[in-house]
Amino acid sequence: MEEENRQIRLQLNQLQGTAGQPADGGNYGNAAWGASADTGPDDVENTAEERANHTECPRSPTILKCEVSQNQKCILAQLCVLAVFVWLHCLVIGFKFGIVKSAVSGVCLVCPLSSVQLIHVACVCAGHNASRDVVTLVKSILFHRRNPLHFHFITDAVANQILSSLFQSWMVPSVQVSFYDADELKSEVSWIPNKHYSGIYGLMKLTLTKALPSDLTKVIVLDTDITFATDIAELWAIFRKFTDKQVIGLVENQSDWYLGNLWKNHKPWPALGRGFNTGVILLYLERLRRIGWEQMWRLTAERELMSMLSTSLADQDIFNAFIKQNPVLVHQLPCFWNVQLSDHTRSEQCYTEVSDLKVIHWNSPKKLRVKNKHVEFFRNLYLTFLEYDGNLLRRELFGCPSVISPGIEILQGALEELDEDDQCYDFRRERITVHRVHLYFLQYEYTPAGDDTDVTLVAQLSMDRLQMLEAICKHWEGPISLALYMSDAEAQQFLRYAQASEVLKNRKNVGYHIVYKEGQFYPVNLVRNVALRNANTPYVFLADVDFLPMYGLYDYLRKSVVQLDMAHTKKALVVPAFETLRYRLSFPKSKAELLSMLDMGTLYTFRYHVWTKGHAPTNYAKWRTATTPYKVEWEADFEPYVVVKRDCPEYDQRFVGFGWNKVSHIMELDAQEYDLMVLPNAFMIHMPHAPSFDISKFRSSPGYRYCLQTLKEEFHQDLSRKYGAAALKYLTAQRNI
Amino acid sequence: MEEENRQIRLQLNQLQGTAGQPADGGNYGNAAWGASADTGPDDVENTAEERANHTECPRSPTILKCEVSQNQKCILAQLCVLAVFVWLHCLVIGFKFGIVKSAVSGVCLVCPLSSVQLIHVACVCAGHNASRDVVTLVKSILFHRRNPLHFHFITDAVANQILSSLFQSWMVPSVQVSFYDADELKSEVSWIPNKHYSGIYGLMKLTLTKALPSDLTKVIVLDTDITFATDIAELWAIFRKFTDKQVIGLVENQSDWYLGNLWKNHKPWPALGRGFNTGVILLYLERLRRIGWEQMWRLTAERELMSMLSTSLADQDIFNAFIKQNPVLVHQLPCFWNVQLSDHTRSEQCYTEVSDLKVIHWNSPKKLRVKNKHVEFFRNLYLTFLEYDGNLLRRELFGCPSVISPGIEILQGALEELDEDDQCYDFRRERITVHRVHLYFLQYEYTPAGDDTDVTLVAQLSMDRLQMLEAICKHWEGPISLALYMSDAEAQQFLRYAQASEVLKNRKNVGYHIVYKEGQFYPVNLVRNVALRNANTPYVFLADVDFLPMYGLYDYLRKSVVQLDMAHTKKALVVPAFETLRYRLSFPKSKAELLSMLDMGTLYTFRYHVWTKGHAPTNYAKWRTATTPYKVEWEADFEPYVVVKRDCPEYDQRFVGFGWNKVSHIMELDAQEYDLMVLPNAFMIHMPHAPSFDISKFRSSPGYRYCLQTLKEEFHQDLSRKYGAAALKYLTAQRNI
C-alpha cells in the first residue's frame, strides 16, 4: 500500500507538471531545453518514474544553488545579484527567446523536474484571421503550461510577419518560436485538388516530416481553432503510451461524415469507422520518417484521387485513407483531447461521460455560433483566453536560467543604469518597457502604386477615439497605418466595432496595429513609431487621429510629392492645421470656404487659444494668400503635421503621455536639415473631444512637469551629441522661452 | 499492475474532480447538495474510492436519462425540452440559489460523481474594501472549482448589502450563499483587547462554531486576502486525512513572529515553534463542538491575556496559544496551502520546493507591493482574477438539476414568451438579462441630514465619461449616487483612477455602483435604476453625467424642496438645461451671466439645434424673466431633468441604448400626475463630448429604429393598461408627431 501510494503521488505530480513533494524536488542544472530543436531520443525514455531517478537531476529537499557549468557561473552569479528581467532573442528565421530572472538573494531557483521537458507544437497558419485566432490557442496553452515550449509555425508571409513580431515583443519566458515558409511547401501538396475551406494550407500538415527539422522526434500538431482547457504536458505524455508500431495519435471523428450516410450519394473518403479528426495530432516524426511516410501518404492520395477526384476535408481525408490501410499505425486518443463542436457531432457523448474537457475544437465554419447544447460553457472558456491579458503570461516558469545570449547584456545594461531613487524612474522604466505588438490585426490588402508617389496617413489612437475612424476613412481614400494602444479585451471590442462598421469593413488599405497596454503611461511615441514603421509607401503623412484631412488631400499630397521633388530632396511638407470647437461642423469644401469660416469665427487656427506657438511658424497670415509652397524656419515648440519620406527619423520614445512628443520629432527633422515647406492648398481640421486623462494628469502633477523638463534637457544633450554644435540652437531656443 | 493503474486513474479523477473514464461515469440523480446546510455525516465517509462504488450513484458508460423521483419527473421533463436557463433564489437572510439548465435533446446530463460533494467556505468580511477584495478570492475559487459550493459570510451591514446584491445578481449556478450578522457576534469577542489592523472582525473566526448552522460539520475558513491557484476540492479532501483526534487544519506560519526574536523584548503569544497561520483553516466544526471549543478558546484567551494584555495578531494568537496546549488537535497542512507573502517570510522555502502553488496569502498590509522575489509571478496570478470577467463564471457545472423553486417559473415564462424569430428578439432578451451589480464599490459614508430635505444627484456613466466626475464633484457638494456600466477590468481601472484623484478621494458621500457589462446593448435605464434605487435621501435629482449643475444648485434644490412642499405634494421640479459647444467654457456664476452668454451665442438651450422638442416645454422664454416656480404641461418627447421623491417610478428597462429612455420616464411621471414645476433660479449645462457608439449605431440602423418604434408602442399599451383611458393621450400625442 505504501508503494502504491508512492506511485499515485508520483503520477499525480507528473500530471500536475510538478514535483509535489519535497523528496521529488530536484535541480535540472541548465540549458537542457534550450537546444535548437528537440531534446533528442533521450526524452522518449525520460518518463515520469524514470525522471524522478534521473541521474542528471539530483534531488534536494531544500533550496539549491544552481549548478552550472564553470563557464557560465560568473554570468549567473552576476545575474543573481541584479534582480532584473533579462531577455534574449536572436532573430534568425527560426528565432527563439527565453527569460532569465535572477534572484535577489543570490540564490537561483531550483528547476522542478517536470519542467525539464521541452514540448513541441506545430501549427499551420496563414493570413490575418488565422494569425489572430492562433493567439487565443497560444494563450490557452501558455495559461496552463508548466513546461518550456517550442512553437513551430508553418506560415505564409502575412502570418510570418504578424507572429514573428508578436512573439518577439511578447517575450514569454521559456518559449521558442520557429517559422517555416509555407510557400516553399506548396509544391508538395498543390497537386491535390481540395474542396475544403481551409484551402491549400489545410493540406500542409501532411508535409511536417519534411518541413520541421530532421532531428525533431515528436510534435503535437494543432489547428488554429483549438482551445486548451488543461496542461498540454498531459497530452505530450501520451506519446509514452504509443506501442512500438504506432506513429500517429488521433481522436475519433465526432461527426457522421465518414459513415457516408449524410445525404443520398454522399461518398466520403475511406476511413476506419467514423474516421479520425486531424485538429489535434500527436505526430511521431522520427518513426514516420523511418517508415517512409512521405511516400506512403502520397501513394494513398494518388490512388484515392483516381476515384474521388478531390479531397473534401483536406489533409483529414488523406490521413484517414492512410489509416484505413495501416490501422496498426494509429494510436487512438481519448475523445476529450479533441471535443469537436461542429453541428451534429457526437461530441456530447464524449464530455457527458468525462466532465474534464481537455481540448475544444471549434471545427465549424460557424465557430462560436455553433449550435451545441453546452456552447455557452465552451464559449466562456474560449472568451477567457480571447480577452486574457497576454502580459500576464510573461510569467516565468520556476526554473533555472537556460541559454545566455549577448542580447541580455544590452537590456541588462539599460536596466542597470536606472536609479530606483530617481524621481523620474517610472518615465525611464517605461522607455525600456517592451510592449506586445500585433501587426495587421485585421485583413489588410494594399497594392503599391506604380509611380512611387504614394502617401500613407500615419496616426495612433486608443479606445476613446475609435469613433473618429469612420470619418477619417471618408476624408482620406489612400492607405492608412494606425497603431492602437489597447488591452487584449479592448482589441476584441475594436474588432467587433470594425466588423460591424460598413465603412471600415469596405476599406482594406488600412493597417491596424495593436500595441498592447502596459504600465501607467501612454507611450505615445512608441505607438506612433509602430504605425510609422509599418507604412508601406515611400511617403508618410504624420497626422493625429482627432484631425480630419480636407477632402482631396490624398491626391493633392501625391501631386505635391512630385511637384516638390520629394524623391531627391529632404523636405517636410507642412499641412496647416485648424480647429473647430463645434461638433456639428459643416466641413469646408475648399480653402476659400475655410478662410471665410475662419473670418466668421467658426474655425480657428489650431490651438490658437492655448498654445499658439505650436503652429505659429506655419505663418497662417502668409498661407491665406499663398498659391505656391513656401519655406518656413524651425522655431522652438513648432509641431506641424508633415509629409515626409518613410525613412524619416522615428519619434523619440522617451516622451510618454502628454508633452513634447511631436515637438521633439520636428526638432530632429530640422537637425537633419529637412526643409519645412508649407502647402498652400492643404489643410486639416481638429475635431473637438473631451480631454484625455493624460492631459489632466500632466496638468495636475508638478512631478510630471519636472520629469518632462528633465527629459527635454536630456533630449537636447543627445541631439548635440548626434548633430554637433549646430544642435546647440535648440538648447538656446528652449532657454529663451 | 492493472489494479495499480486503476487506482491511479481513480485518484487522478478524484483530484481533477471528475469521473475521467467512462466506467466511472455515474448518475447522481438530483438534489443531493441542495440541502440547506451540510450533506451530513455521510459525506465524511464518502471518499473518492468509496464514492466510485456508491450505491446511490449507478454507473453508466453512456448518456443516462435523469433518474428522478416520480413527483419531479414532470417538471424535469418540461425543463428538458425548453433549453433555457432557469434561476432560483429565495431571499431570506441566508439566501441561496442555483441554476438548472435543461438539455435540448430531452436528455438530462449525467452528474459526474465528483461534483456531488458540497463544499462549505466561510469568510469574515466587513466594510467596502474587504467586500471588494473578497470578490477576487471568490472568482479564483469559482474559476477552478468543479463542485457545488456554499459560501458562509460573516458580515457587517455594509458587506451584507454589497455581497448579497452581488451574488443575487451574479447567479452563479450551484453556489449557495448565507449571511451571518457580525454585529451579533461582536459581544463574543469584544472583551479581547486586540492590536491587529483587522480589528474586532479579525477575532470572529473564533466564533464560527456558534455563528454557523449547528448541523454544519466542516468548513474551510479563508481570509479575504487569499487567492486560489487550484481546485478547492483538493483542500476539502484533506479533511479525510485528519486523525480521529484532529479538529483543525492549519499551515505553519512562515514569518519568524512567534519565534520571539524579531526585536529586543519582542514577546509574542505562545505557539508551537513558528506557530500556525490562520488565513486558511480547515475547521472540523462537529468535532470542535463536541470537545467544547467555545469554552476552551475562551479559557486560553483569558489566561494568556492576564500577561499579554492584548492580542497582536487577533484570532491567530489565540488559535496558537490553544494549539500549544492541545497539539494533538491540529492537523498540519502542507505549506503550499497558504503561501504567505508578507515581508521576511520563509514562504520561498515552500514554493521553491513545490512549484505547484495552491493558495497565495497576501498577508501583508503592503499587499501587492510586498517585497518578494517572485512577487511578479504572484501578482500575475492575482491580476488574472482581479480583472476576470465574472460573467464567465456563470457557467454551470455538468450536473443534474437540483432544487426547483417557484422563482424558476417566472423567468422561464419570460424566456418562453420570447420569439427567436422576432426582429427585436435581441432587445427583448436584453430586457430580461440580469446584470451583475456591485454596490458601493468604493468607500462610502453618508450621514442623513436631519431635516428630511436632502437631495441626491443620480446619474449613470461608462468609462468614456469618467473625466466628468471631478467636475461634477466640484459643482455639487451633496450626496451622489452613480451607476457605472463597466467590465471587470474597467472597474479596476476606475478604482485606480478614483484612488489617484485628489478630488474623488476626498469625497465620501458618492456611492459608486458597478453594473457589469453583458451583451451588445447599453441598458441605460437598468443602470439608471441601480443609481436611483441606491440613493439614500428623500429626494433625487435625476441628472446625466455630461451636465454640470450650476454652483449652489444643491442648496437651492434643498430650499426649493421645502418651499414647494415636496413632502406632501406630487411634484417634479424641472432644472432647465443648457449646452455649450465649447470645451473651454467659463462657467456662468449666475442666471444673469447665463442669460448674457445665451444672448452672446456662447450657450444654447439644450439640444436647440437637433432636438428642440426634448426641452421646449420648459419654456425658456418664460424662464428668462421668471422669479417664482411655474408649472408647465407635459408634451410629447419632453425629457427634462427633474427633482422628485426617491420613490418615483423607475425607468422602463425595455429601452436600451439611445432613444426614449428618459422620455418614457417623464411620461410615466405625468401619468402618475406629477406636477412639472420649472425652477426659476436653477440651471445645468451640458458639456461637449464625442458622440457615443450607441448613437451612431442608432443613426445608421433601420432595424434599431424599427425596434425602438415597436417598443414605444408596447410601452404605450402598457401605460394604458396601467393608467386607464387617461393614458391614451400619450398615444395620440405620439401619433400627431
CSV table of C-alpha atoms in Angstrom, one decimal, chain B residues 530-704:
chain,number,residue,atom,x,y,z
B,530,VAL,CA,-29.5,51.0,-9.9
B,531,ALA,CA,-28.3,54.5,-9.2
B,532,LEU,CA,-31.8,55.6,-8.3
B,533,ARG,CA,-32.6,52.6,-6.1
B,534,ASN,CA,-29.4,53.3,-4.1
B,535,ALA,CA,-29.9,56.9,-3.4
B,536,ASN,CA,-30.3,57.4,0.4
B,537,THR,CA,-32.1,60.7,0.6
B,538,PRO,CA,-35.8,61.5,0.4
B,539,TYR,CA,-35.3,63.4,-2.9
B,540,VAL,CA,-33.3,62.6,-6.0
B,541,PHE,CA,-32.1,64.9,-8.8
B,542,LEU,CA,-32.2,62.7,-11.9
B,543,ALA,CA,-29.4,64.1,-14.0
B,544,ASP,CA,-27.0,63.0,-16.7
B,545,VAL,CA,-23.2,62.7,-16.2
B,546,ASP,CA,-22.4,65.1,-19.1
B,547,PHE,CA,-24.1,68.0,-17.4
B,548,LEU,CA,-22.5,70.3,-14.8
B,549,PRO,CA,-25.0,71.7,-12.3
B,550,MET,CA,-24.8,75.4,-11.6
B,551,TYR,CA,-22.7,76.3,-8.5
B,552,GLY,CA,-25.0,76.2,-5.5
B,553,LEU,CA,-27.7,74.0,-7.1
B,554,TYR,CA,-27.6,71.6,-4.2
B,555,ASP,CA,-28.5,74.2,-1.6
B,556,TYR,CA,-31.1,75.8,-3.9
B,557,LEU,CA,-32.8,72.4,-4.5
B,558,ARG,CA,-33.0,71.7,-0.8
B,559,LYS,CA,-34.6,75.1,-0.2
B,560,SER,CA,-37.0,74.5,-3.1
B,561,VAL,CA,-38.0,71.1,-1.7
B,562,VAL,CA,-39.3,73.0,1.4
B,563,GLN,CA,-40.6,76.0,-0.4
B,564,LEU,CA,-42.7,73.8,-2.8
B,565,ASP,CA,-43.8,71.4,-0.1
B,566,MET,CA,-42.5,68.4,-2.0
B,567,ALA,CA,-43.1,66.2,1.1
B,568,HIS,CA,-46.8,66.5,0.8
B,569,THR,CA,-47.4,67.0,-3.0
B,570,LYS,CA,-46.5,65.1,-6.1
B,571,LYS,CA,-44.1,67.3,-8.0
B,572,ALA,CA,-41.2,67.1,-10.3
B,573,LEU,CA,-39.0,70.2,-10.2
B,574,VAL,CA,-37.5,70.9,-13.6
B,575,VAL,CA,-33.9,72.2,-13.7
B,576,PRO,CA,-33.6,74.0,-17.1
B,577,ALA,CA,-30.9,72.5,-19.3
B,578,PHE,CA,-28.4,74.4,-21.5
B,579,GLU,CA,-25.5,73.4,-23.5
B,580,THR,CA,-22.2,74.7,-24.7
B,581,LEU,CA,-20.4,73.5,-27.8
B,582,ARG,CA,-17.1,74.8,-26.4
B,583,TYR,CA,-14.7,73.0,-24.2
B,584,ARG,CA,-13.2,75.9,-22.5
B,585,LEU,CA,-16.3,77.4,-21.1
B,586,SER,CA,-16.1,80.0,-18.4
B,587,PHE,CA,-18.9,78.6,-16.3
B,588,PRO,CA,-21.6,81.2,-15.6
B,589,LYS,CA,-21.8,82.2,-11.9
B,590,SER,CA,-25.4,83.4,-12.0
B,591,LYS,CA,-28.6,83.3,-14.0
B,592,ALA,CA,-27.8,86.8,-15.2
B,593,GLU,CA,-24.4,85.7,-16.5
B,594,LEU,CA,-26.0,82.7,-18.1
B,595,LEU,CA,-28.6,84.8,-19.9
B,596,SER,CA,-26.0,87.1,-21.3
B,597,MET,CA,-24.0,84.1,-22.6
B,598,LEU,CA,-27.1,82.8,-24.2
B,599,ASP,CA,-27.5,86.2,-25.9
B,600,MET,CA,-23.9,86.1,-27.0
B,601,GLY,CA,-24.3,82.7,-28.5
B,602,THR,CA,-21.8,81.1,-26.1
B,603,LEU,CA,-24.5,79.0,-24.7
B,604,TYR,CA,-27.7,77.5,-26.1
B,605,THR,CA,-30.7,75.9,-24.7
B,606,PHE,CA,-30.1,72.1,-24.6
B,607,ARG,CA,-30.3,70.4,-28.0
B,608,TYR,CA,-31.6,73.6,-29.5
B,609,HIS,CA,-30.1,72.6,-32.8
B,610,VAL,CA,-31.0,69.0,-33.1
B,611,TRP,CA,-33.9,68.1,-30.9
B,612,THR,CA,-35.7,71.2,-29.7
B,613,LYS,CA,-38.8,69.3,-28.6
B,614,GLY,CA,-36.9,67.5,-25.8
B,615,HIS,CA,-36.9,70.6,-23.7
B,616,ALA,CA,-39.2,73.1,-25.4
B,617,PRO,CA,-42.0,72.6,-22.8
B,618,THR,CA,-39.6,74.0,-20.2
B,619,ASN,CA,-40.5,77.3,-21.8
B,620,TYR,CA,-37.1,79.0,-21.8
B,621,ALA,CA,-38.7,82.4,-22.8
B,622,LYS,CA,-40.8,82.4,-19.7
B,623,TRP,CA,-37.8,81.2,-17.6
B,624,ARG,CA,-35.7,84.2,-18.6
B,625,THR,CA,-37.8,86.5,-16.5
B,626,ALA,CA,-39.4,84.1,-14.1
B,627,THR,CA,-38.7,84.7,-10.4
B,628,THR,CA,-41.0,82.1,-9.0
B,629,PRO,CA,-41.5,78.4,-9.9
B,630,TYR,CA,-44.1,77.9,-12.7
B,631,LYS,CA,-46.0,74.9,-13.8
B,632,VAL,CA,-45.7,73.5,-17.3
B,633,GLU,CA,-47.7,70.9,-19.1
B,634,TRP,CA,-46.3,67.6,-20.4
B,635,GLU,CA,-45.8,67.4,-24.1
B,636,ALA,CA,-44.7,64.6,-26.4
B,637,ASP,CA,-41.0,63.9,-26.2
B,638,PHE,CA,-40.4,66.1,-23.2
B,639,GLU,CA,-37.3,64.9,-21.3
B,640,PRO,CA,-36.4,67.5,-18.6
B,641,TYR,CA,-34.0,66.8,-15.7
B,642,VAL,CA,-36.1,66.7,-12.6
B,643,VAL,CA,-36.0,66.6,-8.8
B,644,VAL,CA,-38.5,64.1,-7.5
B,645,LYS,CA,-39.1,62.0,-4.4
B,646,ARG,CA,-37.0,58.9,-4.2
B,647,ASP,CA,-40.0,56.6,-4.5
B,648,CYS,CA,-40.8,57.9,-8.0
B,649,PRO,CA,-41.4,55.3,-10.7
B,650,GLU,CA,-38.3,53.5,-12.0
B,651,TYR,CA,-37.1,53.9,-15.6
B,652,ASP,CA,-38.6,51.5,-18.0
B,653,GLN,CA,-35.9,48.9,-18.7
B,654,ARG,CA,-37.1,47.9,-22.1
B,655,PHE,CA,-35.4,51.0,-23.6
B,656,VAL,CA,-31.8,50.1,-24.1
B,657,GLY,CA,-29.2,52.3,-25.7
B,658,PHE,CA,-30.1,55.5,-27.4
B,659,GLY,CA,-33.7,56.7,-27.6
B,660,TRP,CA,-36.7,57.2,-25.4
B,661,ASN,CA,-35.0,56.2,-22.2
B,662,LYS,CA,-35.8,59.5,-20.3
B,663,VAL,CA,-38.9,60.4,-22.4
B,664,SER,CA,-40.7,57.3,-21.2
B,665,HIS,CA,-39.9,58.1,-17.6
B,666,ILE,CA,-41.2,61.6,-17.8
B,667,MET,CA,-44.3,60.2,-19.5
B,668,GLU,CA,-44.9,57.9,-16.6
B,669,LEU,CA,-44.4,60.7,-14.1
B,670,ASP,CA,-47.1,62.6,-15.9
B,671,ALA,CA,-49.4,59.6,-16.0
B,672,GLN,CA,-49.0,59.5,-12.2
B,673,GLU,CA,-50.0,63.1,-12.2
B,674,TYR,CA,-46.8,64.7,-11.0
B,675,ASP,CA,-46.9,68.4,-11.5
B,676,LEU,CA,-44.0,69.7,-13.6
B,677,MET,CA,-42.6,72.8,-11.9
B,678,VAL,CA,-39.8,74.8,-13.5
B,679,LEU,CA,-37.3,76.2,-11.0
B,680,PRO,CA,-36.6,79.9,-11.9
B,681,ASN,CA,-33.1,80.1,-10.5
B,682,ALA,CA,-31.7,76.7,-11.3
B,683,PHE,CA,-29.8,75.6,-14.4
B,684,MET,CA,-27.4,73.0,-15.6
B,685,ILE,CA,-25.1,73.0,-18.6
B,686,HIS,CA,-24.3,70.1,-21.0
B,687,MET,CA,-20.6,69.8,-21.7
B,688,PRO,CA,-19.4,68.7,-25.1
B,689,HIS,CA,-18.1,65.2,-25.8
B,690,ALA,CA,-17.6,63.0,-28.7
B,691,PRO,CA,-20.8,61.1,-29.8
B,692,SER,CA,-21.2,57.7,-28.2
B,693,PHE,CA,-21.1,54.5,-30.2
B,694,ASP,CA,-24.7,53.8,-29.4
B,695,ILE,CA,-25.8,56.9,-31.1
B,696,SER,CA,-24.0,56.1,-34.3
B,697,LYS,CA,-25.5,52.5,-34.1
B,698,PHE,CA,-28.9,54.1,-33.8
B,699,ARG,CA,-28.5,56.5,-36.6
B,700,SER,CA,-27.2,54.0,-39.0
B,701,SER,CA,-29.6,51.2,-38.3
B,702,PRO,CA,-33.1,50.9,-39.7
B,703,GLY,CA,-33.6,47.8,-37.6
B,704,TYR,CA,-32.8,49.7,-34.5
